[in-house]
XYZ file of C-alpha atoms in Angstrom:
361
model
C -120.267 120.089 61.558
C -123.841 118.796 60.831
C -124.128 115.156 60.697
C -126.236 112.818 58.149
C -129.383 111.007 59.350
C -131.509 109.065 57.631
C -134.882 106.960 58.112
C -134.769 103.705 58.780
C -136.982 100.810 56.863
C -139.095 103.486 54.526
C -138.774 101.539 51.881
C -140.072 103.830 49.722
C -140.788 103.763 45.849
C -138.633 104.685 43.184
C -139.416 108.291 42.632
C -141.139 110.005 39.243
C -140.970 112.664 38.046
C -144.370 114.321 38.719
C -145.700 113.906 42.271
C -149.116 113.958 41.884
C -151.543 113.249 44.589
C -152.484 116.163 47.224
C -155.077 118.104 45.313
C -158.759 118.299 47.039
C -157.490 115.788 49.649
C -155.807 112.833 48.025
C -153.307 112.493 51.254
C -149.584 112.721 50.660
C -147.044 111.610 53.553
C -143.697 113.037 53.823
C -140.397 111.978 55.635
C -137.739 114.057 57.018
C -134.812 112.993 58.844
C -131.990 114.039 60.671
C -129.382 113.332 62.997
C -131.229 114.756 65.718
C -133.136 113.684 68.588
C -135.008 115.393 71.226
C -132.821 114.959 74.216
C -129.565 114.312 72.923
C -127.709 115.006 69.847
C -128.732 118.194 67.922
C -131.681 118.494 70.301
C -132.254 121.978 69.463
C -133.145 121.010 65.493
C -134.911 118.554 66.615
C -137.312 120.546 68.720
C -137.397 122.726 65.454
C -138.061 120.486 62.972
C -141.436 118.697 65.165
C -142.587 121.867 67.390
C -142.373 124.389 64.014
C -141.449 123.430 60.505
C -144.057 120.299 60.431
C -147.308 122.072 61.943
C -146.161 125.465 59.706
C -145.719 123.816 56.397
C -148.482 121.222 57.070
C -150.746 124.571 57.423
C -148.801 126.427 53.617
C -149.581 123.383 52.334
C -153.247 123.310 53.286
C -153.716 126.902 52.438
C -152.969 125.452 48.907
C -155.062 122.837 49.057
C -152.838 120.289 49.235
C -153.613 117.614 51.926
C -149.572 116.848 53.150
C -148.987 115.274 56.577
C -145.205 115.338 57.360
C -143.096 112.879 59.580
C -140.206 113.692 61.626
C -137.533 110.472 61.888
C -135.023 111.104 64.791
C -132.318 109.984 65.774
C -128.764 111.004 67.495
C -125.756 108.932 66.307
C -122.373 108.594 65.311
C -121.586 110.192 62.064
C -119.839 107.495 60.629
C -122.285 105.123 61.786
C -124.797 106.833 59.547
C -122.966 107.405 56.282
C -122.953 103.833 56.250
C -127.150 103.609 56.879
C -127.941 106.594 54.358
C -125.364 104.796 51.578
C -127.228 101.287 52.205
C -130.703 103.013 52.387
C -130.151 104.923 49.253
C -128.144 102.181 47.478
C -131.621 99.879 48.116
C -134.161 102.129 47.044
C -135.514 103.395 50.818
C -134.853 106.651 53.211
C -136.603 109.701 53.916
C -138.240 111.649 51.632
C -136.164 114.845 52.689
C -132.521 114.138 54.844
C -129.908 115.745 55.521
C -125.755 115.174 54.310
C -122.736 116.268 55.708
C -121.290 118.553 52.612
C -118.075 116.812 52.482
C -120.118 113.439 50.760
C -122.114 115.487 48.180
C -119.804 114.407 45.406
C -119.083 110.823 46.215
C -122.847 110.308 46.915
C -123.341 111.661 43.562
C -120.547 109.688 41.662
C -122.122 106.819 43.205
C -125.523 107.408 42.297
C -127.194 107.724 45.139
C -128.463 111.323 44.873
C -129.716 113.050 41.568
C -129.586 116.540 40.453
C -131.986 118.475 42.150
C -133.079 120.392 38.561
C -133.585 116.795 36.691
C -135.384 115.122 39.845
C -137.584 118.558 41.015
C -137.701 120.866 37.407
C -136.995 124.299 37.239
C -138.044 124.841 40.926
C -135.056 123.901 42.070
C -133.045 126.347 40.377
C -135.533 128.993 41.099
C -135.701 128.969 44.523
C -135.701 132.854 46.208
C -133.003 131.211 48.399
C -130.447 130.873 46.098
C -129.719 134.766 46.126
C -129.319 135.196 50.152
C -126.437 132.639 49.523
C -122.567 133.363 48.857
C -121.533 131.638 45.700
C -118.756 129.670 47.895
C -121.383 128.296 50.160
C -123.518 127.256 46.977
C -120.232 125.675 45.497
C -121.076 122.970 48.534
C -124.169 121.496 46.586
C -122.699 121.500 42.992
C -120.599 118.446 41.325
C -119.784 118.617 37.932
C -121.694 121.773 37.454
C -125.182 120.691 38.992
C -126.833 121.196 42.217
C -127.700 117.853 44.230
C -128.831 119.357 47.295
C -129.751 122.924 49.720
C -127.262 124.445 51.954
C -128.179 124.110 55.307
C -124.870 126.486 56.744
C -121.496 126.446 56.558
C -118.681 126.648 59.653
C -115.110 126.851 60.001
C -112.331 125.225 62.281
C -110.242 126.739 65.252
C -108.104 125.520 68.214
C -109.935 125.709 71.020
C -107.840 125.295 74.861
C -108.794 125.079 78.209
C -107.740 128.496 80.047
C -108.295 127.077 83.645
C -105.366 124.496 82.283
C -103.022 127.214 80.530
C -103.441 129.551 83.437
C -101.762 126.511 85.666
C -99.050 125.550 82.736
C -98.326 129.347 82.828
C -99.898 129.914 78.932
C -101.680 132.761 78.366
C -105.668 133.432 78.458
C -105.390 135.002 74.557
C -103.042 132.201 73.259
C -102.667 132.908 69.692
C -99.468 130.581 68.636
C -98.057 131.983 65.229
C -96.583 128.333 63.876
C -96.582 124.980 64.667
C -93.644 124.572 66.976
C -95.921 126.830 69.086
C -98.497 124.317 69.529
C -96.018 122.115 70.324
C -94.439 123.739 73.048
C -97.695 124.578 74.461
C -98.211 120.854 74.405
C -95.096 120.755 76.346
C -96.133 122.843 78.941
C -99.191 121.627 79.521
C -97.921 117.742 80.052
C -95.259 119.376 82.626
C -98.285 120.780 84.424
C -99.677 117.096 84.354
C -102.878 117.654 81.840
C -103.602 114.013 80.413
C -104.279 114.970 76.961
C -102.022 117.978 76.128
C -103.136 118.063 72.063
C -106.137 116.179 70.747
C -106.062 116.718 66.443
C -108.198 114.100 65.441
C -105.851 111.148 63.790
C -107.815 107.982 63.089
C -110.105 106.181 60.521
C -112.418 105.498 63.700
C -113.056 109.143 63.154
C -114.011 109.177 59.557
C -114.232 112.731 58.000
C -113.593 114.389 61.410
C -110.346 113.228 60.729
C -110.136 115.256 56.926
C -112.022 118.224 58.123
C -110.589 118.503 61.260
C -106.907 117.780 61.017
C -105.284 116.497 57.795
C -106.467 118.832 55.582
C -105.824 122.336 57.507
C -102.760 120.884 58.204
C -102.019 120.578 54.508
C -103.992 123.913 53.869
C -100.857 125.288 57.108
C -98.468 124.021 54.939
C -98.990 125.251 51.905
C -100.894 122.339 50.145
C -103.710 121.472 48.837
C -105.674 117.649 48.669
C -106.016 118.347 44.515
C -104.245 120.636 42.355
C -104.204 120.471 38.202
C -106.655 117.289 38.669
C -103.654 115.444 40.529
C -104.315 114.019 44.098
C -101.564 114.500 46.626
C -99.143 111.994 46.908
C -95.617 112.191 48.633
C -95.630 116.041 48.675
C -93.221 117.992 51.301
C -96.604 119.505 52.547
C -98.246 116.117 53.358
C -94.439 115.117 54.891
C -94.938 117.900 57.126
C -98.825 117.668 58.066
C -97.886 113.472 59.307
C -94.576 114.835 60.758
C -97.008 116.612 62.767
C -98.805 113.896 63.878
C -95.855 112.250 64.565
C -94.831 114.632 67.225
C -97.915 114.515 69.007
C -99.127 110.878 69.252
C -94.997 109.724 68.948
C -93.769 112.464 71.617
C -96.766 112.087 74.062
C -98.514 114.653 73.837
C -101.321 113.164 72.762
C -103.782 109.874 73.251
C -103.272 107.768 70.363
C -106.049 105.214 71.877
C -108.634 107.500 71.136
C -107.467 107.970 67.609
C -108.377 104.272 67.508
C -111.496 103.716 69.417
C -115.295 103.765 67.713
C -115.903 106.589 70.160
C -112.860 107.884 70.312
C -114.380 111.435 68.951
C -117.139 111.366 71.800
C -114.516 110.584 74.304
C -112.510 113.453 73.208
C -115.498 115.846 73.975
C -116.159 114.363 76.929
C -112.770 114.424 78.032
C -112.355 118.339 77.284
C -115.339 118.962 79.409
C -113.725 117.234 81.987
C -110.554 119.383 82.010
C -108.341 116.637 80.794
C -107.789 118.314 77.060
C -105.656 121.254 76.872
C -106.030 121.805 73.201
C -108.674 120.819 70.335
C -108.869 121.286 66.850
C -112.616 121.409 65.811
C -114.989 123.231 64.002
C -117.527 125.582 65.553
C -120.260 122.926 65.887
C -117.722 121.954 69.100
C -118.655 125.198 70.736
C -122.766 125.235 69.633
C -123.643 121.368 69.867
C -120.926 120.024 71.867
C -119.992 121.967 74.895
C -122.923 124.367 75.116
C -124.072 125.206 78.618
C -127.926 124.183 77.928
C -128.019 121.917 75.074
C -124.375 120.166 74.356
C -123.496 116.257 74.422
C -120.768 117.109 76.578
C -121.665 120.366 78.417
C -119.765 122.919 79.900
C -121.857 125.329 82.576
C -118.450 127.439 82.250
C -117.998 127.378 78.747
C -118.210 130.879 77.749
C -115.356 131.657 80.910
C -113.180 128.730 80.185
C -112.912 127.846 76.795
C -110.429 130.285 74.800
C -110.323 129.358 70.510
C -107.360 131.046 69.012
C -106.887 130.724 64.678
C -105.088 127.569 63.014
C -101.479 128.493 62.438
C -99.282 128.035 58.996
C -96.121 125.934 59.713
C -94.380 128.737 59.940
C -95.782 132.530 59.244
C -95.967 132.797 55.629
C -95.767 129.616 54.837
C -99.887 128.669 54.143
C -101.491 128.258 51.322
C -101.452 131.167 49.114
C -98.505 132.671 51.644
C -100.897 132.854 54.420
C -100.136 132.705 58.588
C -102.882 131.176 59.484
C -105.664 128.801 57.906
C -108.940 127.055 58.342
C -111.463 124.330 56.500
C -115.245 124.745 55.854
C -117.626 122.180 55.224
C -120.959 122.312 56.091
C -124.692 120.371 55.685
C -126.759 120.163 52.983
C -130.453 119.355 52.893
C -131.638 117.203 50.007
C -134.657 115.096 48.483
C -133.871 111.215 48.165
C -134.313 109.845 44.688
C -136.547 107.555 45.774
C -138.966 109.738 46.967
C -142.680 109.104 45.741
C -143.374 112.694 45.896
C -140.151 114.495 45.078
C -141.609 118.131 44.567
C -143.618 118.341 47.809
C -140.135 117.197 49.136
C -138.082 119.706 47.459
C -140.733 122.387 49.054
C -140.216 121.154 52.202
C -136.860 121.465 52.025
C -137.078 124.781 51.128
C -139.505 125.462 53.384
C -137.285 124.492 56.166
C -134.620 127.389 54.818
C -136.902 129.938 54.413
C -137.313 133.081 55.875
């Protein structure tokens, strides 16, 4: 999953409507931001964003005459850490001009006020854009609340179990593990504490681990047992799914085959990453940014020079086969990031076109 970065101490202006400025070399200065810093986290985007996007759309921009000089704010952080910046940043009127959200807060960001619709803050433009028809009508669903668009769609992923095979080969599992139901997982769990692995299961548990914890365990649990977080505009409550998603839990942080420390701990996702790098995680449920950002050879927070020989990913079972949502055997959870203009932008349209600039062809 993509993480949310924003500037810190813009302070910039409440936005208008009309930009202005630009034309026959009035300057404009734009900020984008993102949870990405040359070096560590994301370092890949980050080498994107300040080797190619600024020097190409600084050069568009002067083909249209437009004098617009664009500044990159890194940085490489915990997620959580930086929901809480971007909500007090937005809540007091400062941020980049362009930044980046994790999908999952679109709606509460909007409910709260903090982000505008991008047709009422940009015009028609917005709705316009040539990107909107490379883009399945799911993955656009990922900007919209209440029927309007508040942001771009960077990309969307999904979630897997991924396992050690150096550790199944020695707990006698197989290299194409592909358990069918959750008592499989279990018993693989089993196996794997027999054959002494520290951390048999890691499904992340904790409020320490914010949304990693919704995205990457509670709900595809619910989704493997046949519920859903809303249905007929009624939360969950005391549903037999939910029963059977924490019964789960239960089993793995009660029975020992998991860490229930790092459930708890600030870090506790970090350490988790770290850990499975270190062969001390048999099995991890995360979403594909585990196997681009996390434990890639060249570029990952935690790499792995053996990743692509050691780490096996098999699909997220039902509870039982048949027994999914919509009577399916196995089940995942996308999210995704979102790229969108801050409110309080000075300049919101040379924003929006720098966001789209960034998703263009």
């Amino acid at each position: 999953m993509v993480a949310v970065i924003t500037a810190a101490g813009l302070g910039l202006a409440a936005c208008g409507q009309s930009s202005g400025g630009g034309e026959g070399g009035d300057a404009i200065e734009l900020t984008i931001a993102q949870n990405a810093i040359a070096g560590g986290k994301n370092a890949a985007a980050a080498k994107h964003i300040a080797d190619w996007v600024i020097p190409k759309f600084e050069a568009a921009q002067k083909a249209k005459g437009k004098n617009v000089t664009v500044k990159f704010v890194p940085s490489g952080v915990d997620d959580e850490q930086y929901k809480t910046k971007l909500s007090l940043d937005l809540k007091s009127g400062k941020g980049a001009d362009v930044l980046d959200i994790d999908g999952i807060w679109a709606g509460e960001f909007a409910e709260a006020g903090y982000l505008k619709p991008l047709s009422e803050l940009v015009g028609p433009e917005a709705d316009n854009w040539d990107g909107w028809g490379q883009i399945p009508e799911a993955v656009q669903g990922m900007t919209e609340f209440n029927g309007k668009r508040y942001a771009l769609p960077v990309g969307t992923d999904g979630r897997v179990l991924y396992f050690n095979k150096n550790l199944f080969a020695k707990a006698g599992l197989p290299a194409d593990w592909q358990p069918t139901s959750w008592q499989e997982i279990l018993d693989a769990g089993a196996k794997l504490k027999s054959s002494g692995v520290p951390v048999p299961i890691q499904i992340n548990a904790g409020t320490a681990m914010g949304e990693a914890t919704s995205m990457q365990g509670v709900l595809p649990l619910l989704a493997g047992a046949g519920g859903e977080v809303q249905q007929d505009g009624k939360w969950t409550g005391a549903s037999q799914p939910l029963k059977d998603a924490l019964g789960l839990y239960q089993k793995i942080y009660g029975g020992g085959l998991g860490d229930p420390k790092l459930q708890q701990e600030a870090k506790g996702r970090d350490k988790s990453f770290q850990q499975f790098a270190d062969g001390k995680v048999g099995i991890l449920m995360e979403g594909d940014y585990f196997w681009r950002g996390v434990v890639n050879p060249k570029t990952g927070v935690a790499k792995m020079a053996d990743r692509d020989q050691v780490v096996g990913y098999a699909m997220i079972p039902a509870i039982e086969p048949g027994k999914g949502i919509r009577g399916q055997d196995f089940v995942s959870m996308s999210g995704g990031a979102l790229r969108t203009v801050n409110p309080n932008s000075k300049h919101p349209k040379e924003a929006f076109e720098l966001a789209a600039f960034t998703l263009s062809p």
